[in-house]
Amino acid sequence: MRNKYFIIVLMCCGLFLLLPALPKQLSPISVFRVTEKPAVIVRGSNGSALTVNISFGDIEVEKWIQELNKPYPLLFVDTKWAERFPETVQLIKEKNIPVGLLGDEGVTYEQNTPKFVKQLEQFEKTFELKPLWFRTRDEVFPLALSSMLWEAEINALGSSVTWSGGNPPPVTKGEILSVPHHREERIDFAELKKLDKDRTLITVEAMLFGTTVKVKKIPE
């Protein structure tokens, strides 16, 4: 009997020692789906979550990220921008700021599946992780794109309201705020401080994971 227990203990110890060597793909928290079928998430049930779309900017973006404090916004990053500014990318990684993949306009994916695949591969190479979130520039998600995201276990995230400065929008329960920072349309990062005065910001994960979410229909 003692020999039997001794063997069981040895097996448990051996499994414990092997755990660090298991591939990252087996991690239960590496990916998750918020919805039960392909859909675009546009709102949570509680709180306010900030998301920022970044495809342009150098020093001002790096300075803003340096000054960011928790709870961090979700950054949607254009892969071409990320390639140009590796130092800023490294800062995002060091601070463990949540980041998603920012794509092009939705229509570009209707007949161009390789484009999505290439962007996804570049994102994984740059950030050394698989994105949990994807957003198109115009928040339009054609059926073909939504199907690809579902197969890749990546969540399509839209927003409740887009804000590019000025007076902040009225507070709405469960809102997902989208802020652009592109060459043609970008916010002064100092403006974001206005949001802290009338709403309590939480992370997208805190708002959505394990809660009821609102979605919009995917165009056929």
JSON list of C-alpha atoms in Angstrom, two decimals:
[
{"chain": "A", "resi": 1, "resn": "MET", "atom": "CA", "xyz": [0.00, 0.00, 0.00]},
{"chain": "A", "resi": 2, "resn": "ARG", "atom": "CA", "xyz": [2.80, 2.40, 0.87]},
{"chain": "A", "resi": 3, "resn": "ASN", "atom": "CA", "xyz": [4.43, 1.73, -2.50]},
{"chain": "A", "resi": 4, "resn": "LYS", "atom": "CA", "xyz": [1.15, 2.63, -4.22]},
{"chain": "A", "resi": 5, "resn": "TYR", "atom": "CA", "xyz": [0.94, 5.99, -2.45]},
{"chain": "A", "resi": 6, "resn": "PHE", "atom": "CA", "xyz": [4.61, 6.63, -3.16]},
{"chain": "A", "resi": 7, "resn": "ILE", "atom": "CA", "xyz": [4.06, 6.09, -6.90]},
{"chain": "A", "resi": 8, "resn": "ILE", "atom": "CA", "xyz": [1.04, 8.45, -6.92]},
{"chain": "A", "resi": 9, "resn": "VAL", "atom": "CA", "xyz": [3.07, 11.16, -5.18]},
{"chain": "A", "resi": 10, "resn": "LEU", "atom": "CA", "xyz": [5.89, 10.79, -7.71]},
{"chain": "A", "resi": 11, "resn": "MET", "atom": "CA", "xyz": [3.43, 11.09, -10.61]},
{"chain": "A", "resi": 12, "resn": "CYS", "atom": "CA", "xyz": [1.90, 14.26, -9.16]},
{"chain": "A", "resi": 13, "resn": "CYS", "atom": "CA", "xyz": [5.34, 15.81, -8.62]},
{"chain": "A", "resi": 14, "resn": "GLY", "atom": "CA", "xyz": [6.36, 14.97, -12.16]},
{"chain": "A", "resi": 15, "resn": "LEU", "atom": "CA", "xyz": [3.21, 16.60, -13.57]},
{"chain": "A", "resi": 16, "resn": "PHE", "atom": "CA", "xyz": [3.84, 19.72, -11.50]},
{"chain": "A", "resi": 17, "resn": "LEU", "atom": "CA", "xyz": [7.38, 20.00, -12.85]},
{"chain": "A", "resi": 18, "resn": "LEU", "atom": "CA", "xyz": [6.17, 19.63, -16.43]},
{"chain": "A", "resi": 19, "resn": "LEU", "atom": "CA", "xyz": [3.52, 22.38, -16.23]},
{"chain": "A", "resi": 20, "resn": "PRO", "atom": "CA", "xyz": [5.89, 25.28, -17.05]},
{"chain": "A", "resi": 21, "resn": "ALA", "atom": "CA", "xyz": [6.91, 23.48, -20.22]},
{"chain": "A", "resi": 22, "resn": "LEU", "atom": "CA", "xyz": [3.36, 23.15, -21.58]},
{"chain": "A", "resi": 23, "resn": "PRO", "atom": "CA", "xyz": [2.73, 25.22, -24.71]},
{"chain": "A", "resi": 24, "resn": "LYS", "atom": "CA", "xyz": [1.04, 28.58, -24.27]},
{"chain": "A", "resi": 25, "resn": "GLN", "atom": "CA", "xyz": [-1.81, 27.49, -26.53]},
{"chain": "A", "resi": 26, "resn": "LEU", "atom": "CA", "xyz": [-3.09, 25.25, -23.72]},
{"chain": "A", "resi": 27, "resn": "SER", "atom": "CA", "xyz": [-3.61, 28.16, -21.36]},
{"chain": "A", "resi": 28, "resn": "PRO", "atom": "CA", "xyz": [-7.31, 28.34, -20.41]},
{"chain": "A", "resi": 29, "resn": "ILE", "atom": "CA", "xyz": [-7.21, 32.15, -20.40]},
{"chain": "A", "resi": 30, "resn": "SER", "atom": "CA", "xyz": [-5.38, 32.63, -23.72]},
{"chain": "A", "resi": 31, "resn": "VAL", "atom": "CA", "xyz": [-8.65, 33.15, -25.61]},
{"chain": "A", "resi": 32, "resn": "PHE", "atom": "CA", "xyz": [-12.33, 33.49, -24.79]},
{"chain": "A", "resi": 33, "resn": "ARG", "atom": "CA", "xyz": [-15.56, 34.24, -26.58]},
{"chain": "A", "resi": 34, "resn": "VAL", "atom": "CA", "xyz": [-17.92, 36.71, -24.99]},
{"chain": "A", "resi": 35, "resn": "THR", "atom": "CA", "xyz": [-20.87, 35.83, -27.25]},
{"chain": "A", "resi": 36, "resn": "GLU", "atom": "CA", "xyz": [-22.40, 32.45, -28.07]},
{"chain": "A", "resi": 37, "resn": "LYS", "atom": "CA", "xyz": [-22.44, 33.07, -31.83]},
{"chain": "A", "resi": 38, "resn": "PRO", "atom": "CA", "xyz": [-20.85, 35.57, -34.28]},
{"chain": "A", "resi": 39, "resn": "ALA", "atom": "CA", "xyz": [-21.93, 39.05, -33.23]},
{"chain": "A", "resi": 40, "resn": "VAL", "atom": "CA", "xyz": [-20.58, 42.56, -32.74]},
{"chain": "A", "resi": 41, "resn": "ILE", "atom": "CA", "xyz": [-20.45, 43.68, -29.12]},
{"chain": "A", "resi": 42, "resn": "VAL", "atom": "CA", "xyz": [-21.54, 47.30, -28.69]},
{"chain": "A", "resi": 43, "resn": "ARG", "atom": "CA", "xyz": [-22.45, 47.62, -25.01]},
{"chain": "A", "resi": 44, "resn": "GLY", "atom": "CA", "xyz": [-22.03, 46.00, -21.62]},
{"chain": "A", "resi": 45, "resn": "SER", "atom": "CA", "xyz": [-24.39, 45.92, -18.66]},
{"chain": "A", "resi": 46, "resn": "ASN", "atom": "CA", "xyz": [-22.60, 48.22, -16.23]},
{"chain": "A", "resi": 47, "resn": "GLY", "atom": "CA", "xyz": [-19.94, 50.92, -16.06]},
{"chain": "A", "resi": 48, "resn": "SER", "atom": "CA", "xyz": [-18.06, 52.80, -18.78]},
{"chain": "A", "resi": 49, "resn": "ALA", "atom": "CA", "xyz": [-15.15, 51.39, -20.79]},
{"chain": "A", "resi": 50, "resn": "LEU", "atom": "CA", "xyz": [-12.73, 53.46, -22.86]},
{"chain": "A", "resi": 51, "resn": "THR", "atom": "CA", "xyz": [-11.20, 52.21, -26.12]},
{"chain": "A", "resi": 52, "resn": "VAL", "atom": "CA", "xyz": [-8.70, 54.15, -28.24]},
{"chain": "A", "resi": 53, "resn": "ASN", "atom": "CA", "xyz": [-8.01, 53.46, -31.92]},
{"chain": "A", "resi": 54, "resn": "ILE", "atom": "CA", "xyz": [-4.39, 54.24, -32.83]},
{"chain": "A", "resi": 55, "resn": "SER", "atom": "CA", "xyz": [-3.00, 54.41, -36.37]},
{"chain": "A", "resi": 56, "resn": "PHE", "atom": "CA", "xyz": [-1.04, 57.65, -36.17]},
{"chain": "A", "resi": 57, "resn": "GLY", "atom": "CA", "xyz": [1.22, 59.54, -33.77]},
{"chain": "A", "resi": 58, "resn": "ASP", "atom": "CA", "xyz": [4.71, 59.41, -32.37]},
{"chain": "A", "resi": 59, "resn": "ILE", "atom": "CA", "xyz": [5.89, 61.36, -29.33]},
{"chain": "A", "resi": 60, "resn": "GLU", "atom": "CA", "xyz": [2.40, 62.38, -28.18]},
{"chain": "A", "resi": 61, "resn": "VAL", "atom": "CA", "xyz": [1.23, 58.75, -28.14]},
{"chain": "A", "resi": 62, "resn": "GLU", "atom": "CA", "xyz": [4.33, 57.53, -26.30]},
{"chain": "A", "resi": 63, "resn": "LYS", "atom": "CA", "xyz": [4.00, 60.32, -23.71]},
{"chain": "A", "resi": 64, "resn": "TRP", "atom": "CA", "xyz": [0.32, 59.54, -23.15]},
{"chain": "A", "resi": 65, "resn": "ILE", "atom": "CA", "xyz": [1.03, 55.83, -22.69]},
{"chain": "A", "resi": 66, "resn": "GLN", "atom": "CA", "xyz": [3.83, 56.62, -20.24]},
{"chain": "A", "resi": 67, "resn": "GLU", "atom": "CA", "xyz": [1.38, 58.59, -18.11]},
{"chain": "A", "resi": 68, "resn": "LEU", "atom": "CA", "xyz": [-1.46, 56.05, -18.26]},
{"chain": "A", "resi": 69, "resn": "ASN", "atom": "CA", "xyz": [-2.65, 54.59, -14.97]},
{"chain": "A", "resi": 70, "resn": "LYS", "atom": "CA", "xyz": [-4.95, 51.67, -14.23]},
{"chain": "A", "resi": 71, "resn": "PRO", "atom": "CA", "xyz": [-7.64, 50.87, -15.11]},
{"chain": "A", "resi": 72, "resn": "TYR", "atom": "CA", "xyz": [-6.14, 51.00, -18.59]},
{"chain": "A", "resi": 73, "resn": "PRO", "atom": "CA", "xyz": [-8.22, 51.65, -21.71]},
{"chain": "A", "resi": 74, "resn": "LEU", "atom": "CA", "xyz": [-8.26, 49.02, -24.43]},
{"chain": "A", "resi": 75, "resn": "LEU", "atom": "CA", "xyz": [-5.96, 50.12, -27.25]},
{"chain": "A", "resi": 76, "resn": "PHE", "atom": "CA", "xyz": [-6.86, 49.09, -30.79]},
{"chain": "A", "resi": 77, "resn": "VAL", "atom": "CA", "xyz": [-3.59, 49.24, -32.71]},
{"chain": "A", "resi": 78, "resn": "ASP", "atom": "CA", "xyz": [-2.96, 49.37, -36.43]},
{"chain": "A", "resi": 79, "resn": "THR", "atom": "CA", "xyz": [-0.17, 46.91, -37.29]},
{"chain": "A", "resi": 80, "resn": "LYS", "atom": "CA", "xyz": [1.57, 49.28, -39.72]},
{"chain": "A", "resi": 81, "resn": "TRP", "atom": "CA", "xyz": [1.74, 51.93, -36.99]},
{"chain": "A", "resi": 82, "resn": "ALA", "atom": "CA", "xyz": [3.09, 49.36, -34.53]},
{"chain": "A", "resi": 83, "resn": "GLU", "atom": "CA", "xyz": [5.89, 48.41, -36.94]},
{"chain": "A", "resi": 84, "resn": "ARG", "atom": "CA", "xyz": [7.00, 52.04, -37.16]},
{"chain": "A", "resi": 85, "resn": "PHE", "atom": "CA", "xyz": [7.15, 52.62, -33.40]},
{"chain": "A", "resi": 86, "resn": "PRO", "atom": "CA", "xyz": [8.64, 49.54, -31.67]},
{"chain": "A", "resi": 87, "resn": "GLU", "atom": "CA", "xyz": [9.65, 51.59, -28.60]},
{"chain": "A", "resi": 88, "resn": "THR", "atom": "CA", "xyz": [6.03, 52.54, -27.94]},
{"chain": "A", "resi": 89, "resn": "VAL", "atom": "CA", "xyz": [4.95, 48.95, -28.50]},
{"chain": "A", "resi": 90, "resn": "GLN", "atom": "CA", "xyz": [7.53, 47.82, -25.96]},
{"chain": "A", "resi": 91, "resn": "LEU", "atom": "CA", "xyz": [6.14, 50.33, -23.46]},
{"chain": "A", "resi": 92, "resn": "ILE", "atom": "CA", "xyz": [2.62, 48.95, -23.99]},
{"chain": "A", "resi": 93, "resn": "LYS", "atom": "CA", "xyz": [3.92, 45.45, -23.35]},
{"chain": "A", "resi": 94, "resn": "GLU", "atom": "CA", "xyz": [5.90, 46.47, -20.25]},
{"chain": "A", "resi": 95, "resn": "LYS", "atom": "CA", "xyz": [2.87, 48.16, -18.70]},
{"chain": "A", "resi": 96, "resn": "ASN", "atom": "CA", "xyz": [0.68, 45.20, -19.69]},
{"chain": "A", "resi": 97, "resn": "ILE", "atom": "CA", "xyz": [-1.90, 47.47, -21.31]},
{"chain": "A", "resi": 98, "resn": "PRO", "atom": "CA", "xyz": [-4.68, 45.49, -23.05]},
{"chain": "A", "resi": 99, "resn": "VAL", "atom": "CA", "xyz": [-4.44, 45.75, -26.80]},
{"chain": "A", "resi": 100, "resn": "GLY", "atom": "CA", "xyz": [-6.60, 44.66, -29.71]},
{"chain": "A", "resi": 101, "resn": "LEU", "atom": "CA", "xyz": [-6.16, 44.57, -33.48]},
{"chain": "A", "resi": 102, "resn": "LEU", "atom": "CA", "xyz": [-7.40, 47.59, -35.43]},
{"chain": "A", "resi": 103, "resn": "GLY", "atom": "CA", "xyz": [-8.25, 46.70, -39.00]},
{"chain": "A", "resi": 104, "resn": "ASP", "atom": "CA", "xyz": [-9.21, 48.67, -42.09]},
{"chain": "A", "resi": 105, "resn": "GLU", "atom": "CA", "xyz": [-12.72, 49.60, -43.22]},
{"chain": "A", "resi": 106, "resn": "GLY", "atom": "CA", "xyz": [-15.08, 46.64, -43.11]},
{"chain": "A", "resi": 107, "resn": "VAL", "atom": "CA", "xyz": [-15.72, 46.50, -46.86]},
{"chain": "A", "resi": 108, "resn": "THR", "atom": "CA", "xyz": [-12.05, 45.69, -47.56]},
{"chain": "A", "resi": 109, "resn": "TYR", "atom": "CA", "xyz": [-12.49, 42.25, -45.99]},
{"chain": "A", "resi": 110, "resn": "GLU", "atom": "CA", "xyz": [-15.46, 41.14, -48.07]},
{"chain": "A", "resi": 111, "resn": "GLN", "atom": "CA", "xyz": [-13.27, 39.82, -50.89]},
{"chain": "A", "resi": 112, "resn": "ASN", "atom": "CA", "xyz": [-9.88, 39.88, -49.20]},
{"chain": "A", "resi": 113, "resn": "THR", "atom": "CA", "xyz": [-9.49, 37.14, -46.62]},
{"chain": "A", "resi": 114, "resn": "PRO", "atom": "CA", "xyz": [-5.65, 37.16, -46.88]},
{"chain": "A", "resi": 115, "resn": "LYS", "atom": "CA", "xyz": [-5.59, 40.75, -45.60]},
{"chain": "A", "resi": 116, "resn": "PHE", "atom": "CA", "xyz": [-7.10, 39.73, -42.26]},
{"chain": "A", "resi": 117, "resn": "VAL", "atom": "CA", "xyz": [-4.78, 36.74, -41.98]},
{"chain": "A", "resi": 118, "resn": "LYS", "atom": "CA", "xyz": [-1.73, 38.90, -42.69]},
{"chain": "A", "resi": 119, "resn": "GLN", "atom": "CA", "xyz": [-2.77, 41.54, -40.14]},
{"chain": "A", "resi": 120, "resn": "LEU", "atom": "CA", "xyz": [-3.40, 38.88, -37.52]},
{"chain": "A", "resi": 121, "resn": "GLU", "atom": "CA", "xyz": [-0.01, 37.27, -38.11]},
{"chain": "A", "resi": 122, "resn": "GLN", "atom": "CA", "xyz": [1.73, 40.65, -37.88]},
{"chain": "A", "resi": 123, "resn": "PHE", "atom": "CA", "xyz": [-0.08, 41.50, -34.65]},
{"chain": "A", "resi": 124, "resn": "GLU", "atom": "CA", "xyz": [0.95, 38.20, -33.06]},
{"chain": "A", "resi": 125, "resn": "LYS", "atom": "CA", "xyz": [4.55, 38.73, -34.18]},
{"chain": "A", "resi": 126, "resn": "THR", "atom": "CA", "xyz": [4.64, 42.28, -32.80]},
{"chain": "A", "resi": 127, "resn": "PHE", "atom": "CA", "xyz": [2.88, 41.77, -29.48]},
{"chain": "A", "resi": 128, "resn": "GLU", "atom": "CA", "xyz": [3.72, 38.09, -28.94]},
{"chain": "A", "resi": 129, "resn": "LEU", "atom": "CA", "xyz": [0.12, 37.23, -28.18]},
{"chain": "A", "resi": 130, "resn": "LYS", "atom": "CA", "xyz": [-3.14, 36.55, -29.91]},
{"chain": "A", "resi": 131, "resn": "PRO", "atom": "CA", "xyz": [-5.63, 39.45, -29.86]},
{"chain": "A", "resi": 132, "resn": "LEU", "atom": "CA", "xyz": [-8.87, 38.91, -27.97]},
{"chain": "A", "resi": 133, "resn": "TRP", "atom": "CA", "xyz": [-10.48, 41.90, -29.69]},
{"chain": "A", "resi": 134, "resn": "PHE", "atom": "CA", "xyz": [-10.82, 43.16, -33.27]},
{"chain": "A", "resi": 135, "resn": "ARG", "atom": "CA", "xyz": [-12.36, 46.36, -34.60]},
{"chain": "A", "resi": 136, "resn": "THR", "atom": "CA", "xyz": [-12.62, 47.77, -38.11]},
{"chain": "A", "resi": 137, "resn": "ARG", "atom": "CA", "xyz": [-11.98, 51.49, -38.65]},
{"chain": "A", "resi": 138, "resn": "ASP", "atom": "CA", "xyz": [-15.65, 52.15, -39.41]},
{"chain": "A", "resi": 139, "resn": "GLU", "atom": "CA", "xyz": [-17.02, 49.47, -37.05]},
{"chain": "A", "resi": 140, "resn": "VAL", "atom": "CA", "xyz": [-18.64, 47.68, -39.98]},
{"chain": "A", "resi": 141, "resn": "PHE", "atom": "CA", "xyz": [-18.27, 43.89, -39.79]},
{"chain": "A", "resi": 142, "resn": "PRO", "atom": "CA", "xyz": [-19.31, 42.03, -42.97]},
{"chain": "A", "resi": 143, "resn": "LEU", "atom": "CA", "xyz": [-20.53, 38.47, -42.57]},
{"chain": "A", "resi": 144, "resn": "ALA", "atom": "CA", "xyz": [-17.34, 36.98, -44.04]},
{"chain": "A", "resi": 145, "resn": "LEU", "atom": "CA", "xyz": [-15.19, 38.91, -41.56]},
{"chain": "A", "resi": 146, "resn": "SER", "atom": "CA", "xyz": [-17.40, 38.00, -38.62]},
{"chain": "A", "resi": 147, "resn": "SER", "atom": "CA", "xyz": [-17.12, 34.33, -39.54]},
{"chain": "A", "resi": 148, "resn": "MET", "atom": "CA", "xyz": [-13.32, 34.57, -39.70]},
{"chain": "A", "resi": 149, "resn": "LEU", "atom": "CA", "xyz": [-13.22, 36.25, -36.29]},
{"chain": "A", "resi": 150, "resn": "TRP", "atom": "CA", "xyz": [-15.46, 33.56, -34.82]},
{"chain": "A", "resi": 151, "resn": "GLU", "atom": "CA", "xyz": [-13.28, 30.77, -36.17]},
{"chain": "A", "resi": 152, "resn": "ALA", "atom": "CA", "xyz": [-10.16, 32.51, -34.82]},
{"chain": "A", "resi": 153, "resn": "GLU", "atom": "CA", "xyz": [-11.82, 32.97, -31.39]},
{"chain": "A", "resi": 154, "resn": "ILE", "atom": "CA", "xyz": [-11.47, 36.75, -31.57]},
{"chain": "A", "resi": 155, "resn": "ASN", "atom": "CA", "xyz": [-14.28, 39.02, -30.37]},
{"chain": "A", "resi": 156, "resn": "ALA", "atom": "CA", "xyz": [-15.68, 41.72, -32.67]},
{"chain": "A", "resi": 157, "resn": "LEU", "atom": "CA", "xyz": [-15.96, 44.91, -30.61]},
{"chain": "A", "resi": 158, "resn": "GLY", "atom": "CA", "xyz": [-17.86, 47.95, -31.77]},
{"chain": "A", "resi": 159, "resn": "SER", "atom": "CA", "xyz": [-18.79, 50.84, -29.51]},
{"chain": "A", "resi": 160, "resn": "SER", "atom": "CA", "xyz": [-21.75, 52.69, -28.05]},
{"chain": "A", "resi": 161, "resn": "VAL", "atom": "CA", "xyz": [-20.46, 56.12, -29.00]},
{"chain": "A", "resi": 162, "resn": "THR", "atom": "CA", "xyz": [-17.47, 57.70, -30.78]},
{"chain": "A", "resi": 163, "resn": "TRP", "atom": "CA", "xyz": [-15.95, 60.79, -29.19]},
{"chain": "A", "resi": 164, "resn": "SER", "atom": "CA", "xyz": [-13.17, 62.94, -30.64]},
{"chain": "A", "resi": 165, "resn": "GLY", "atom": "CA", "xyz": [-13.12, 65.80, -28.14]},
{"chain": "A", "resi": 166, "resn": "GLY", "atom": "CA", "xyz": [-15.27, 68.67, -26.99]},
{"chain": "A", "resi": 167, "resn": "ASN", "atom": "CA", "xyz": [-18.01, 68.12, -24.44]},
{"chain": "A", "resi": 168, "resn": "PRO", "atom": "CA", "xyz": [-18.08, 64.49, -23.29]},
{"chain": "A", "resi": 169, "resn": "PRO", "atom": "CA", "xyz": [-21.17, 62.52, -24.33]},
{"chain": "A", "resi": 170, "resn": "PRO", "atom": "CA", "xyz": [-23.90, 61.85, -21.73]},
{"chain": "A", "resi": 171, "resn": "VAL", "atom": "CA", "xyz": [-23.13, 58.91, -19.46]},
{"chain": "A", "resi": 172, "resn": "THR", "atom": "CA", "xyz": [-24.88, 55.70, -20.50]},
{"chain": "A", "resi": 173, "resn": "LYS", "atom": "CA", "xyz": [-24.87, 52.52, -18.41]},
{"chain": "A", "resi": 174, "resn": "GLY", "atom": "CA", "xyz": [-22.63, 49.88, -19.97]},
{"chain": "A", "resi": 175, "resn": "GLU", "atom": "CA", "xyz": [-21.22, 52.24, -22.60]},
{"chain": "A", "resi": 176, "resn": "ILE", "atom": "CA", "xyz": [-18.16, 51.45, -24.70]},
{"chain": "A", "resi": 177, "resn": "LEU", "atom": "CA", "xyz": [-16.48, 54.71, -25.72]},
{"chain": "A", "resi": 178, "resn": "SER", "atom": "CA", "xyz": [-14.43, 54.78, -28.93]},
{"chain": "A", "resi": 179, "resn": "VAL", "atom": "CA", "xyz": [-11.81, 57.51, -29.36]},
{"chain": "A", "resi": 180, "resn": "PRO", "atom": "CA", "xyz": [-9.95, 57.92, -32.69]},
{"chain": "A", "resi": 181, "resn": "HIS", "atom": "CA", "xyz": [-6.30, 58.83, -33.11]},
{"chain": "A", "resi": 182, "resn": "HIS", "atom": "CA", "xyz": [-5.67, 58.78, -36.86]},
{"chain": "A", "resi": 183, "resn": "ARG", "atom": "CA", "xyz": [-3.92, 61.17, -39.20]},
{"chain": "A", "resi": 184, "resn": "GLU", "atom": "CA", "xyz": [-7.21, 62.58, -40.46]},
{"chain": "A", "resi": 185, "resn": "GLU", "atom": "CA", "xyz": [-9.06, 62.53, -37.14]},
{"chain": "A", "resi": 186, "resn": "ARG", "atom": "CA", "xyz": [-7.44, 62.46, -33.74]},
{"chain": "A", "resi": 187, "resn": "ILE", "atom": "CA", "xyz": [-8.06, 63.59, -30.22]},
{"chain": "A", "resi": 188, "resn": "ASP", "atom": "CA", "xyz": [-5.86, 65.74, -28.02]},
{"chain": "A", "resi": 189, "resn": "PHE", "atom": "CA", "xyz": [-5.02, 63.25, -25.28]},
{"chain": "A", "resi": 190, "resn": "ALA", "atom": "CA", "xyz": [-5.46, 65.99, -22.67]},
{"chain": "A", "resi": 191, "resn": "GLU", "atom": "CA", "xyz": [-9.16, 65.91, -23.58]},
{"chain": "A", "resi": 192, "resn": "LEU", "atom": "CA", "xyz": [-9.48, 62.41, -22.15]},
{"chain": "A", "resi": 193, "resn": "LYS", "atom": "CA", "xyz": [-9.17, 63.82, -18.65]},
{"chain": "A", "resi": 194, "resn": "LYS", "atom": "CA", "xyz": [-12.67, 65.22, -19.08]},
{"chain": "A", "resi": 195, "resn": "LEU", "atom": "CA", "xyz": [-14.08, 61.71, -19.00]},
{"chain": "A", "resi": 196, "resn": "ASP", "atom": "CA", "xyz": [-12.88, 61.15, -15.44]},
{"chain": "A", "resi": 197, "resn": "LYS", "atom": "CA", "xyz": [-15.01, 64.01, -14.13]},
{"chain": "A", "resi": 198, "resn": "ASP", "atom": "CA", "xyz": [-18.43, 62.55, -14.87]},
{"chain": "A", "resi": 199, "resn": "ARG", "atom": "CA", "xyz": [-17.96, 58.78, -15.15]},
{"chain": "A", "resi": 200, "resn": "THR", "atom": "CA", "xyz": [-16.01, 55.96, -13.54]},
{"chain": "A", "resi": 201, "resn": "LEU", "atom": "CA", "xyz": [-14.01, 54.11, -16.18]},
{"chain": "A", "resi": 202, "resn": "ILE", "atom": "CA", "xyz": [-13.43, 50.36, -15.95]},
{"chain": "A", "resi": 203, "resn": "THR", "atom": "CA", "xyz": [-11.70, 47.91, -18.27]},
{"chain": "A", "resi": 204, "resn": "VAL", "atom": "CA", "xyz": [-13.52, 46.26, -21.16]},
{"chain": "A", "resi": 205, "resn": "GLU", "atom": "CA", "xyz": [-12.87, 42.85, -19.57]},
{"chain": "A", "resi": 206, "resn": "ALA", "atom": "CA", "xyz": [-14.39, 43.97, -16.26]},
{"chain": "A", "resi": 207, "resn": "MET", "atom": "CA", "xyz": [-17.46, 45.21, -18.10]},
{"chain": "A", "resi": 208, "resn": "LEU", "atom": "CA", "xyz": [-18.00, 42.30, -20.46]},
{"chain": "A", "resi": 209, "resn": "PHE", "atom": "CA", "xyz": [-16.43, 39.10, -19.20]},
{"chain": "A", "resi": 210, "resn": "GLY", "atom": "CA", "xyz": [-19.05, 36.90, -17.59]},
{"chain": "A", "resi": 211, "resn": "THR", "atom": "CA", "xyz": [-21.81, 39.53, -17.91]},
{"chain": "A", "resi": 212, "resn": "THR", "atom": "CA", "xyz": [-24.75, 40.21, -20.18]},
{"chain": "A", "resi": 213, "resn": "VAL", "atom": "CA", "xyz": [-23.73, 42.08, -23.34]},
{"chain": "A", "resi": 214, "resn": "LYS", "atom": "CA", "xyz": [-25.67, 43.84, -26.06]},
{"chain": "A", "resi": 215, "resn": "VAL", "atom": "CA", "xyz": [-24.85, 43.13, -29.70]},
{"chain": "A", "resi": 216, "resn": "LYS", "atom": "CA", "xyz": [-25.87, 44.37, -33.10]},
{"chain": "A", "resi": 217, "resn": "LYS", "atom": "CA", "xyz": [-26.90, 42.25, -36.08]},
{"chain": "A", "resi": 218, "resn": "ILE", "atom": "CA", "xyz": [-24.20, 41.37, -38.58]},
{"chain": "A", "resi": 219, "resn": "PRO", "atom": "CA", "xyz": [-25.12, 42.43, -42.14]},
{"chain": "A", "resi": 220, "resn": "GLU", "atom": "CA", "xyz": [-25.79, 39.53, -44.48]}
]
